[in-house]
Structures are given as C-alpha cells and as structure tokens.
Short mmCIF file of C-alpha atoms in Angstrom, two decimals:
data_model
loop_
_atom_site.label_atom_id
_atom_site.label_comp_id
_atom_site.label_asym_id
_atom_site.label_seq_id
_atom_site.Cartn_x
_atom_site.Cartn_y
_atom_site.Cartn_z
CA GLY D 279 -0.05 0.00 -0.02
CA GLN D 280 0.83 3.69 0.07
CA GLN D 281 3.65 4.81 2.40
CA LEU D 282 4.44 8.34 3.46
CA ASN D 283 7.48 9.00 5.60
CA GLN D 284 7.38 12.21 7.34
CA SER D 285 10.40 13.63 9.23
CA PRO D 286 11.39 14.71 11.75
CA GLN D 287 9.03 13.01 14.19
CA SER D 288 9.49 15.92 16.61
CA MET D 289 11.16 19.13 16.99
CA PHE D 290 11.97 21.36 19.96
CA ILE D 291 12.94 24.88 18.90
CA GLN D 292 13.42 28.39 20.33
CA GLU D 293 10.98 31.10 19.46
CA GLY D 294 12.09 32.98 16.37
CA GLU D 295 13.82 29.97 14.76
CA ASP D 296 12.90 28.65 11.34
CA VAL D 297 11.56 25.14 11.02
CA SER D 298 11.59 22.63 8.12
CA MET D 299 9.88 19.30 7.81
CA ASN D 300 9.29 17.09 4.83
CA CYS D 301 7.43 14.06 3.50
CA THR D 302 8.36 11.50 0.96
CA SER D 303 6.23 8.87 -0.73
CA SER D 304 6.77 5.57 -2.31
CA SER D 305 4.71 6.56 -5.34
CA ILE D 306 4.03 9.64 -7.50
CA PHE D 307 1.44 12.01 -5.99
CA ASN D 308 -0.61 14.57 -7.78
CA THR D 309 -1.76 16.33 -4.62
CA TRP D 310 0.08 17.32 -1.40
CA LEU D 311 -1.59 18.75 1.56
CA TRP D 312 -0.25 20.09 4.91
CA TYR D 313 -2.41 20.18 8.05
CA LYS D 314 -1.86 21.38 11.58
CA GLN D 315 -3.47 19.69 14.64
CA ASP D 316 -3.77 21.59 17.83
CA PRO D 317 -4.05 19.63 21.01
CA GLY D 318 -7.51 18.16 21.49
CA GLU D 319 -8.61 19.27 18.05
CA GLY D 320 -8.96 17.89 14.57
CA PRO D 321 -6.51 18.69 11.77
CA VAL D 322 -6.89 21.95 9.95
CA LEU D 323 -5.75 22.42 6.34
CA LEU D 324 -2.83 24.89 5.99
CA ILE D 325 -1.74 24.56 2.39
CA ALA D 326 -2.60 22.57 -0.68
CA LEU D 327 -0.34 21.88 -3.59
CA TYR D 328 -1.33 20.48 -7.00
CA LYS D 329 1.58 20.92 -9.38
CA ALA D 330 5.19 19.67 -9.31
CA GLY D 331 7.55 22.49 -8.33
CA GLU D 332 4.70 24.57 -6.93
CA LEU D 333 5.68 26.82 -4.06
CA THR D 334 2.73 28.21 -1.97
CA SER D 335 2.73 30.40 1.11
CA ASN D 336 0.30 30.96 3.89
CA GLY D 337 1.64 33.72 6.17
CA ARG D 338 4.91 32.45 7.68
CA LEU D 339 4.33 29.03 6.28
CA THR D 340 5.62 27.98 2.87
CA ALA D 341 5.19 24.56 1.27
CA GLN D 342 6.66 23.13 -1.89
CA PHE D 343 5.55 20.25 -4.16
CA GLY D 344 8.76 18.39 -5.06
CA ILE D 345 9.67 18.24 -8.70
CA THR D 346 10.00 14.38 -8.51
CA ARG D 347 6.34 14.39 -7.26
CA LYS D 348 7.37 12.03 -4.58
CA ASP D 349 8.02 14.61 -1.89
CA SER D 350 6.87 17.82 -0.21
CA PHE D 351 8.33 20.30 2.18
CA LEU D 352 6.89 22.67 4.83
CA ASN D 353 8.87 25.58 6.21
CA ILE D 354 7.76 27.82 9.06
CA SER D 355 9.73 31.09 9.46
CA ALA D 356 10.23 33.01 12.68
CA SER D 357 8.38 30.52 14.90
CA ILE D 358 6.07 31.71 17.63
CA PRO D 359 4.58 29.74 20.60
CA SER D 360 1.18 29.40 18.88
CA ASP D 361 2.96 27.28 16.19
CA VAL D 362 3.07 24.46 18.64
CA GLY D 363 1.13 21.38 17.43
CA ILE D 364 1.43 18.47 15.18
CA TYR D 365 1.93 18.99 11.46
CA PHE D 366 0.78 16.39 9.05
CA CYS D 367 1.40 15.85 5.41
CA ALA D 368 -1.12 14.10 3.16
CA GLY D 369 -1.01 13.15 -0.45
CA ARG D 370 -2.97 11.54 -3.17
CA ASP D 371 -1.75 9.61 -6.20
CA THR D 372 -3.43 9.60 -9.56
CA GLY D 373 -4.97 6.22 -9.11
CA ARG D 374 -6.69 6.77 -5.80
CA ARG D 375 -9.29 9.16 -4.39
CA ALA D 376 -8.46 8.66 -0.74
CA LEU D 377 -5.63 10.62 1.03
CA THR D 378 -2.65 8.95 2.58
CA PHE D 379 -1.41 10.76 5.72
CA GLY D 380 2.01 10.98 7.14
CA SER D 381 2.61 10.14 10.84
CA GLY D 382 3.15 13.87 11.85
CA THR D 383 5.87 16.11 13.09
CA ARG D 384 5.31 17.28 16.77
CA LEU D 385 6.62 20.81 17.08
CA GLN D 386 7.31 22.48 20.41
CA VAL D 387 8.40 26.12 20.67
CA GLN D 388 10.26 27.44 23.66
CA PRO D 389 9.31 31.07 24.34
CA ASN M 89 -22.46 27.13 11.88
CA ALA M 90 -21.17 24.61 14.33
CA GLY M 91 -19.15 22.79 11.62
CA VAL M 92 -18.41 19.16 12.37
CA THR M 93 -19.43 17.99 15.80
CA GLN M 94 -18.56 14.78 17.47
CA THR M 95 -19.80 13.11 20.60
CA PRO M 96 -18.70 11.90 23.02
CA LYS M 97 -15.29 13.52 23.43
CA PHE M 98 -14.01 10.67 25.67
CA GLN M 99 -15.25 7.13 26.12
CA VAL M 100 -13.93 4.05 27.96
CA LEU M 101 -15.41 0.65 26.98
CA LYS M 102 -14.79 -2.90 28.17
CA THR M 103 -13.91 -5.51 25.60
CA GLY M 104 -17.10 -6.81 23.87
CA GLN M 105 -19.20 -3.72 24.57
CA SER M 106 -20.90 -1.88 21.77
CA MET M 107 -21.24 1.86 21.25
CA THR M 108 -21.91 4.43 18.60
CA LEU M 109 -19.75 7.43 17.92
CA GLN M 110 -21.87 10.30 16.73
CA CYS M 111 -20.89 12.76 13.96
CA ALA M 112 -23.00 15.65 12.59
CA GLN M 113 -22.30 18.54 10.23
CA ASP M 114 -24.44 21.55 9.42
CA MET M 115 -22.74 22.66 6.22
CA ASN M 116 -24.90 20.51 3.90
CA HIS M 117 -21.84 18.56 2.91
CA GLU M 118 -22.41 15.48 0.76
CA TYR M 119 -19.13 13.68 1.66
CA MET M 120 -18.48 12.44 5.16
CA SER M 121 -15.78 10.11 6.49
CA TRP M 122 -14.30 8.51 9.55
CA TYR M 123 -10.66 8.26 10.41
CA ARG M 124 -8.70 6.70 13.22
CA GLN M 125 -5.46 8.23 14.54
CA ASP M 126 -2.98 6.00 16.30
CA PRO M 127 0.39 7.03 17.93
CA GLY M 128 3.15 7.19 15.39
CA MET M 129 0.81 6.65 12.44
CA GLY M 130 -1.04 8.91 10.07
CA LEU M 131 -4.88 9.17 9.89
CA ARG M 132 -6.36 6.04 8.35
CA LEU M 133 -9.77 6.02 6.63
CA ILE M 134 -12.28 3.67 8.12
CA HIS M 135 -15.47 4.26 6.11
CA TYR M 136 -16.85 7.07 4.00
CA SER M 137 -20.15 8.20 2.47
CA VAL M 138 -20.68 10.18 -0.74
CA GLY M 139 -24.26 11.06 0.14
CA ALA M 140 -27.23 9.98 2.14
CA GLY M 141 -27.95 6.27 1.74
CA ILE M 142 -24.50 5.53 0.33
CA THR M 143 -21.52 4.18 2.32
CA ASP M 144 -18.29 2.40 1.39
CA GLN M 145 -15.29 0.95 3.11
CA GLY M 146 -12.01 2.70 3.59
CA GLU M 147 -8.54 1.42 4.44
CA VAL M 148 -9.42 -0.20 7.86
CA PRO M 149 -13.11 -0.90 8.04
CA ASN M 150 -13.07 -4.26 9.97
CA GLY M 151 -14.93 -4.05 13.25
CA TYR M 152 -16.86 -0.90 12.31
CA ASN M 153 -20.22 -0.23 10.77
CA VAL M 154 -21.69 2.98 9.48
CA SER M 155 -24.97 4.26 7.99
CA ARG M 156 -25.97 7.56 6.44
CA SER M 157 -29.75 8.12 6.76
CA THR M 158 -29.48 11.84 6.55
CA THR M 159 -27.09 14.29 5.02
CA GLU M 160 -26.19 15.72 8.42
CA ASP M 161 -25.35 12.60 10.38
CA PHE M 162 -22.82 9.79 10.01
CA PRO M 163 -22.59 7.61 13.07
CA LEU M 164 -19.80 5.00 13.53
CA ARG M 165 -20.75 1.72 15.43
CA LEU M 166 -18.51 -0.56 17.14
CA LEU M 167 -20.39 -3.77 17.59
CA SER M 168 -18.02 -5.64 19.85
CA ALA M 169 -15.16 -3.38 21.02
CA ALA M 170 -11.57 -4.78 21.12
CA PRO M 171 -8.49 -3.26 22.68
CA SER M 172 -7.04 -2.77 19.17
CA GLN M 173 -9.78 -0.22 18.62
CA THR M 174 -8.32 2.09 21.22
CA SER M 175 -7.62 5.22 19.22
CA VAL M 176 -8.68 8.77 18.57
CA TYR M 177 -11.53 8.92 16.02
CA PHE M 178 -12.10 11.79 13.72
CA CYS M 179 -15.08 12.50 11.54
CA ALA M 180 -14.69 14.82 8.57
CA SER M 181 -16.90 16.29 5.91
CA SER M 182 -16.46 18.07 2.58
CA TYR M 183 -18.76 19.42 -0.10
CA SER M 184 -18.14 16.40 -2.31
CA GLN M 185 -15.79 13.49 -2.71
CA ALA M 186 -13.90 15.53 -5.28
CA SER M 187 -13.31 18.35 -2.69
CA THR M 188 -11.82 16.12 0.11
CA ASP M 189 -8.78 18.42 -0.04
CA THR M 190 -10.77 21.01 1.87
CA GLN M 191 -12.50 18.60 4.28
CA TYR M 192 -13.35 19.78 7.77
CA PHE M 193 -12.44 17.66 10.71
CA GLY M 194 -14.37 17.37 13.98
CA PRO M 195 -12.62 17.61 17.39
CA GLY M 196 -12.29 13.87 17.76
CA THR M 197 -13.50 11.12 20.14
CA ARG M 198 -10.76 9.54 22.31
CA LEU M 199 -11.83 5.88 22.81
CA THR M 200 -10.17 3.51 25.28
CA VAL M 201 -11.01 -0.21 25.22
CA LEU M 202 -9.98 -2.21 28.25
#
C-alpha cells in the first residue's frame, strides 16, 4: 500500500527560529496537503499543492511540491509559541481518491 | 455554523461492549468520513459516504459499521469493542468526494477499550 515517511518526528526549537519538515512517498502524487493539529482538536488544512515544483505560502508558512512528485516540504519562518502542534502531510496519487497521511511532526516552541 | 461536531469527546469501554460514535455537520456537505489516529501513524480512513444512503469501506473497515440516513449525520458503530480499537476517532466532511482536499475535521473522540 501507500507509504508516506514524514520527518522529523518531533522538533523542539526556540521562538524565532525557522523550521523545516518534509514528507516522501513511495509513489508519485498529484496532490500534497499540509495540516496542523492543535491539542484536542482535529487537523486543519494549511496549504494545498497540485503541481510539481509549486511553491505556496500562507503567512509564515511555505510549502513546496517536489519536482519528483514524490516529496513535499513545509517551512515555518520566525516561529512563535502558537505554532506548537502536530503537522501532518497528506497526499493523493493519480489512481486513488483517498488521501494517505504522514505520521506527523510534533513541534514544540520554547518562548 | 457549528461545523463538524462529534460526541462523546471521551469514552472508555470494556472488551465486547458496543457503542456508537456520533458525528454531525451543518454545512450541507455530501461527503463524510471517519478516520482513526494512532500514535506514530497517520490518519487512516475507516468508512466514508458520498451522500445519504451511500456508504463504502476505507482502508481499515473491519470491526466498524456505518450508516447515512440523513445528509447531516454519519454515526460510527463498534459492535464488539476490542483493545485494538483504542484510538482517537475523527469525523470529517466536505462538499463532495472531489473536494476532500478541503474537508473539515471534527474535534475527535478519544476511545479506550479495556
């Protein structure tokens, strides 16, 4: 079946630092999504990507659809305490309708 | 709009007990789905529905039943709970199956099976 490897599993950073995380898949995807999950809540969509090489920003967040179509990256610039949470990638390949989710990156920000 | 609501928020069951996890949405979305979230794993699709009266299996359907009698509600039933079903369950909805990229998730139900 589909496999998504998301790394790192967790990060502990100082406020103001930049953060990078990524996902790689075992197959070619035509959609990459990035979600954030706050404690006790459901995931919320941050950024959606639909084209190889696409670079999309949402405030301090920037995500890229890898040119190989097997990976995606999320960067957070100048982190703040409210960035704390779990960030998930998700993707869909051309032959499936269902999304495959990564295992998440847990981000902690020290004020 | 309340969005997607789930009840209960927490539940503890004994092995073999049955229960229903409730999910409702007030956005007139056609597509609804149930996921489970386990430590160290991504969300996995259990069942989904593309509209009232239509349901289908996802990636991990065994041990779960669903029905969709109305557009608003999509309950998930555990007929005989097992410890392996200890997990956090999320319901989600979107305008259609084609728009699952913009699906809205409920706050989750944390289930423990002893």
